[in-house]
XYZ file of C-alpha atoms in Angstrom:
359
model
C -12.260 -12.798 24.545
C -11.286 -9.990 22.561
C -14.050 -7.125 22.163
C -14.819 -6.379 18.240
C -13.593 -3.176 17.318
C -15.820 -0.500 17.302
C -16.191 0.967 13.859
C -14.894 4.450 12.938
C -17.255 7.258 13.580
C -17.375 9.480 10.521
C -19.187 13.078 10.942
C -20.389 14.189 7.582
C -20.840 17.930 7.501
C -23.151 19.274 4.817
C -23.239 23.325 4.540
C -26.630 24.316 2.932
C -27.859 27.889 1.996
C -31.234 27.559 -0.554
C -30.689 23.918 -1.388
C -34.338 22.833 -1.443
C -33.819 21.219 -5.002
C -30.576 19.156 -3.856
C -30.624 18.491 -0.056
C -33.102 15.546 0.016
C -31.222 13.336 -2.666
C -27.804 14.277 -1.435
C -29.013 13.138 2.310
C -30.505 10.007 1.035
C -27.329 9.110 -0.738
C -25.197 9.761 2.333
C -27.645 7.437 4.605
C -26.330 4.322 2.463
C -22.937 5.034 3.317
C -22.647 3.180 6.668
C -22.351 -0.344 5.545
C -19.428 -1.633 3.462
C -20.145 -3.471 0.155
C -16.816 -4.153 -1.011
C -14.958 -4.777 2.260
C -15.859 -6.331 5.509
C -15.865 -3.223 7.454
C -18.563 -1.087 8.909
C -18.459 2.374 9.262
C -20.807 4.593 11.726
C -22.069 7.904 10.279
C -23.542 10.863 11.434
C -24.778 13.554 9.173
C -24.870 17.136 10.239
C -26.441 19.572 7.880
C -25.207 23.101 8.690
C -27.902 25.694 7.523
C -26.711 28.874 7.129
C -29.662 31.541 6.388
C -31.671 29.203 3.896
C -34.745 31.414 2.750
C -36.291 28.464 0.916
C -37.567 25.126 2.362
C -34.185 23.499 3.030
C -34.351 23.430 6.568
C -37.707 21.814 6.522
C -36.727 19.132 4.247
C -33.739 18.189 6.554
C -35.890 18.277 9.652
C -38.341 16.045 7.942
C -35.734 13.309 6.948
C -34.367 13.673 10.471
C -37.681 12.948 11.858
C -38.009 9.688 9.783
C -37.209 6.568 11.478
C -35.081 4.421 12.030
C -32.360 6.413 9.611
C -33.396 9.805 10.312
C -31.830 9.774 13.808
C -28.322 10.002 12.226
C -29.126 13.304 10.687
C -28.826 16.446 12.681
C -29.945 20.045 11.813
C -27.610 22.695 13.028
C -28.815 26.445 12.429
C -25.676 28.316 11.747
C -25.368 31.888 13.925
C -25.177 34.965 12.055
C -22.325 35.563 9.815
C -19.461 37.396 11.903
C -17.024 39.755 10.309
C -14.230 38.494 8.103
C -15.844 35.006 7.363
C -16.834 33.571 4.356
C -20.479 31.910 4.780
C -19.261 28.400 3.613
C -16.424 28.340 5.879
C -18.358 29.981 8.970
C -21.064 26.839 8.312
C -18.632 24.221 8.297
C -16.770 25.462 11.256
C -20.288 25.413 13.055
C -20.972 22.009 11.997
C -17.779 20.833 13.260
C -18.413 21.863 16.751
C -21.359 19.479 16.709
C -19.441 16.623 15.385
C -18.194 13.549 17.221
C -16.288 11.824 14.542
C -12.580 10.841 14.465
C -13.046 11.604 10.428
C -14.786 14.706 9.124
C -16.114 14.625 5.655
C -17.002 17.997 4.182
C -19.347 17.714 1.154
C -21.534 19.840 -0.556
C -25.485 19.669 -0.793
C -25.395 19.148 -4.665
C -23.340 15.775 -4.649
C -24.736 12.409 -4.795
C -23.034 9.557 -2.944
C -22.579 6.051 -4.545
C -24.146 3.774 -1.770
C -21.521 1.871 0.368
C -18.507 3.551 -0.860
C -17.427 5.445 2.476
C -16.005 2.585 4.261
C -13.607 1.536 1.442
C -12.600 5.088 1.408
C -11.832 5.210 5.404
C -9.911 2.029 4.940
C -7.686 3.544 2.260
C -7.101 6.490 4.420
C -5.927 4.558 7.318
C -3.979 2.136 5.340
C -2.077 4.612 3.649
C -1.772 7.209 6.779
C -3.526 10.129 5.018
C -4.929 12.659 7.029
C -6.939 14.545 4.062
C -8.138 12.661 1.023
C -10.212 14.562 -1.665
C -12.242 13.452 -4.655
C -13.118 15.542 -7.783
C -16.633 14.346 -8.285
C -17.815 13.146 -11.609
C -19.225 16.439 -13.212
C -22.845 15.919 -14.647
C -23.640 18.293 -17.353
C -27.026 18.763 -19.027
C -27.629 21.844 -20.392
C -25.712 23.444 -23.746
C -23.518 25.860 -21.495
C -22.668 23.041 -19.032
C -21.411 21.061 -21.937
C -19.694 24.008 -23.349
C -17.922 24.937 -20.170
C -17.496 22.390 -17.792
C -15.027 19.387 -19.529
C -12.730 22.430 -20.932
C -12.401 23.949 -17.598
C -11.824 20.770 -15.868
C -9.050 19.888 -18.333
C -7.580 23.285 -17.694
C -7.461 22.774 -13.815
C -6.001 19.209 -14.423
C -3.008 21.055 -15.766
C -2.674 23.571 -12.846
C -3.070 20.895 -10.288
C -1.760 17.617 -11.620
C -2.638 14.615 -8.974
C 0.825 13.309 -9.061
C 2.331 16.534 -7.964
C -0.271 16.733 -5.318
C 0.000 13.570 -3.993
C 3.915 13.597 -4.210
C 4.850 14.565 -0.065
C 7.926 16.181 -1.559
C 6.285 18.429 -4.074
C 5.053 21.840 -2.743
C 1.704 21.736 -4.949
C -1.409 21.009 -3.216
C -5.244 21.094 -3.941
C -8.696 19.881 -3.060
C -12.226 19.701 -3.995
C -14.304 21.065 -1.410
C -17.079 18.997 -2.758
C -15.501 15.963 -1.068
C -12.796 16.482 1.415
C -12.389 13.704 4.117
C -10.070 14.821 7.088
C -8.687 12.779 9.994
C -10.020 14.961 13.061
C -6.568 15.480 14.874
C -4.882 16.780 11.714
C -7.913 19.167 11.066
C -7.608 20.832 14.443
C -3.624 20.728 14.215
C -3.822 22.906 11.100
C -6.541 25.192 12.468
C -9.526 24.066 10.918
C -11.754 26.361 8.800
C -11.188 29.224 11.368
C -7.754 29.331 9.817
C -9.241 29.833 6.372
C -12.178 31.908 7.444
C -11.854 34.551 4.945
C -10.822 32.297 1.974
C -12.975 32.014 -0.937
C -11.101 28.997 -2.316
C -10.930 27.300 1.030
C -10.468 23.767 -0.172
C -7.115 24.413 -2.004
C -6.029 26.470 0.900
C -6.736 23.864 3.406
C -5.065 21.509 1.513
C -1.751 23.477 1.305
C -1.987 24.399 5.140
C -2.487 20.615 5.599
C 0.544 19.683 3.531
C 2.788 22.247 5.058
C 2.051 20.957 8.262
C 3.478 17.556 7.428
C 0.450 15.567 6.796
C -0.124 13.232 3.990
C -2.748 14.476 1.603
C -4.355 12.605 -1.340
C -6.386 14.192 -4.308
C -7.952 12.348 -7.217
C -10.977 11.518 -9.373
C -14.077 10.710 -7.899
C -15.770 8.373 -10.482
C -17.861 5.645 -8.888
C -17.734 7.485 -5.328
C -19.188 10.946 -5.964
C -20.988 13.068 -8.383
C -22.539 16.670 -8.730
C -24.186 18.657 -10.660
C -22.543 22.229 -9.696
C -24.817 24.858 -11.240
C -28.683 24.592 -12.479
C -28.840 27.856 -14.062
C -26.445 30.055 -16.287
C -26.356 32.903 -13.609
C -25.122 30.380 -10.906
C -22.308 29.187 -12.980
C -21.092 32.604 -14.313
C -20.941 33.734 -10.515
C -19.508 30.286 -9.429
C -16.549 30.242 -11.807
C -16.006 34.260 -11.617
C -15.426 33.701 -7.766
C -12.925 31.080 -8.108
C -11.123 30.874 -11.648
C -8.745 33.828 -10.775
C -7.755 32.488 -7.234
C -7.169 28.960 -8.988
C -4.882 30.491 -11.310
C -2.625 31.868 -8.213
C -3.839 35.659 -8.681
C -1.752 35.397 -11.734
C -3.404 37.890 -14.439
C -0.829 36.845 -17.141
C -1.677 33.201 -16.775
C -5.198 33.890 -17.264
C -4.618 36.185 -20.346
C -2.262 33.337 -21.599
C -4.940 30.857 -21.115
C -7.974 32.815 -22.656
C -5.739 33.202 -25.793
C -4.563 29.616 -25.961
C -8.362 28.580 -25.753
C -9.409 31.170 -28.593
C -6.620 29.994 -30.576
C -7.095 26.404 -30.108
C -10.876 25.978 -30.509
C -12.574 29.377 -31.594
C -10.150 30.667 -34.272
C -9.722 27.597 -36.329
C -13.303 26.422 -36.321
C -14.260 30.125 -37.344
C -11.792 30.138 -40.110
C -12.700 26.808 -41.258
C -16.313 27.692 -41.551
C -15.601 30.945 -43.214
C -13.186 29.149 -45.969
C -15.868 26.357 -46.413
C -18.457 29.192 -47.133
C -16.657 31.427 -49.065
C -13.094 30.015 -50.028
C -12.040 28.184 -53.454
C -11.862 24.666 -53.569
C -8.155 24.376 -51.916
C -9.159 26.430 -49.189
C -12.499 24.388 -48.565
C -10.262 21.503 -47.936
C -8.054 23.657 -45.590
C -11.373 24.605 -43.813
C -12.521 20.850 -43.402
C -9.156 20.057 -42.035
C -9.442 22.995 -39.571
C -12.755 22.124 -38.370
C -11.753 18.412 -37.745
C -8.677 19.704 -35.872
C -10.963 21.703 -33.291
C -13.534 19.021 -33.270
C -10.438 16.311 -32.552
C -8.986 18.568 -29.683
C -12.780 18.701 -27.893
C -13.097 14.956 -28.341
C -9.495 14.263 -26.541
C -10.783 17.062 -23.831
C -13.707 14.808 -23.024
C -11.867 11.451 -22.885
C -9.560 12.777 -20.466
C -12.763 13.095 -18.208
C -13.645 9.462 -19.098
C -16.633 10.553 -21.379
C -17.463 10.032 -24.912
C -18.254 13.364 -26.828
C -21.440 13.456 -27.719
C -22.581 15.549 -30.969
C -24.513 18.110 -28.764
C -21.093 18.541 -26.969
C -19.108 19.100 -30.147
C -21.913 21.986 -31.256
C -20.882 23.593 -28.095
C -17.421 23.835 -29.231
C -17.317 27.565 -30.199
C -19.577 29.181 -27.538
C -17.438 27.022 -24.853
C -14.359 28.574 -25.836
C -15.571 32.029 -26.048
C -17.463 31.673 -22.973
C -14.331 29.944 -20.675
C -12.316 32.902 -21.883
C -14.939 35.671 -20.958
C -15.286 33.548 -17.500
C -11.408 34.165 -17.010
C -11.028 37.592 -17.888
C -14.177 38.607 -15.957
C -12.456 36.741 -12.789
C -9.381 38.507 -13.225
C -10.945 41.859 -13.773
C -13.095 41.709 -10.746
C -10.309 40.615 -8.376
C -7.832 42.887 -9.926
C -10.114 45.972 -9.483
C -11.441 44.656 -6.193
C -15.094 44.746 -7.604
C -16.371 42.375 -4.891
C -17.614 38.748 -5.492
C -21.302 37.541 -5.084
C -22.055 34.169 -4.163
C -25.290 32.635 -2.412
C -26.813 35.781 -2.261
C -23.844 37.603 -0.223
C -20.846 40.013 -1.348
C -17.457 39.307 -0.410
C -14.741 41.728 -1.046
C -12.395 40.336 -3.583
C -8.950 39.734 -2.209
C -5.928 37.802 -3.593
C -5.425 34.571 -1.330
C -1.771 34.509 -0.168
């Protein structure tokens, strides 16, 4: 009699530094990934939390979850050694986590993500069926404050133009991208392209991993993660400012002219028509007031279109964030470009990294 095929083992590796607000919810959602709901396939899961120098209760929370039976046995806490010179903290944590893994598949995901129960088996089945070596989802973005609503949707609209899914997923196209909040790797391919050690000093390690994997001849796939995974990236304005300053210039391939063009286009598309519309309404003659209404309608329609591209309806609160959003994104773009161009250094998670342009 044929023995039943063993379910594939997936090692989920979560880098964590001062994540006491997020880590418990993330782990509980990951512990619900083992059994397939939509397909008759099971997936064995081990979860490795790579704690890299947390100064809060992150490690204690993980240890408590790991001690709970029976599911806690699938959770392992790894204390990452001190950061060596030339490494970015997250990359070193993921590298350390992989060394404790056994899975034939490696899922790298962030501590601020939430995973829809039972979806991982279908994701693994798809990767196997389509012979994918790297599969990445861009999580659904949770936005709650005015500054999140002002910045996140419009920024992701810009990123969709920079990294179109159809180009990334075309093996004949050199374009490559991934979102580090959810990257599934076939273990063999991960080590062939050098793993996180090969991108040890890369601030934008997800895009660099995708590029190297595609260049090595492996198939990659990148797409929206609606119904699979969600995240709230930043809980305070300072985190958002640091995070996007760290990433934006690199996402624009270190091209200063592209950054300035985008900032100018945002101001011209949203801020200037709205400001002019308000001025015409308040101080203009009747014909100018009509023009002002038309300009405001045009700016609002552009914002609604942006939200709908993300699969959302634009709430009234988001419309009120239109003007500060255009200004904030432009400032973020220019600040990121300035810090990299002047080599001012990048701060993230309490650490400072030299600001160099990735090759």
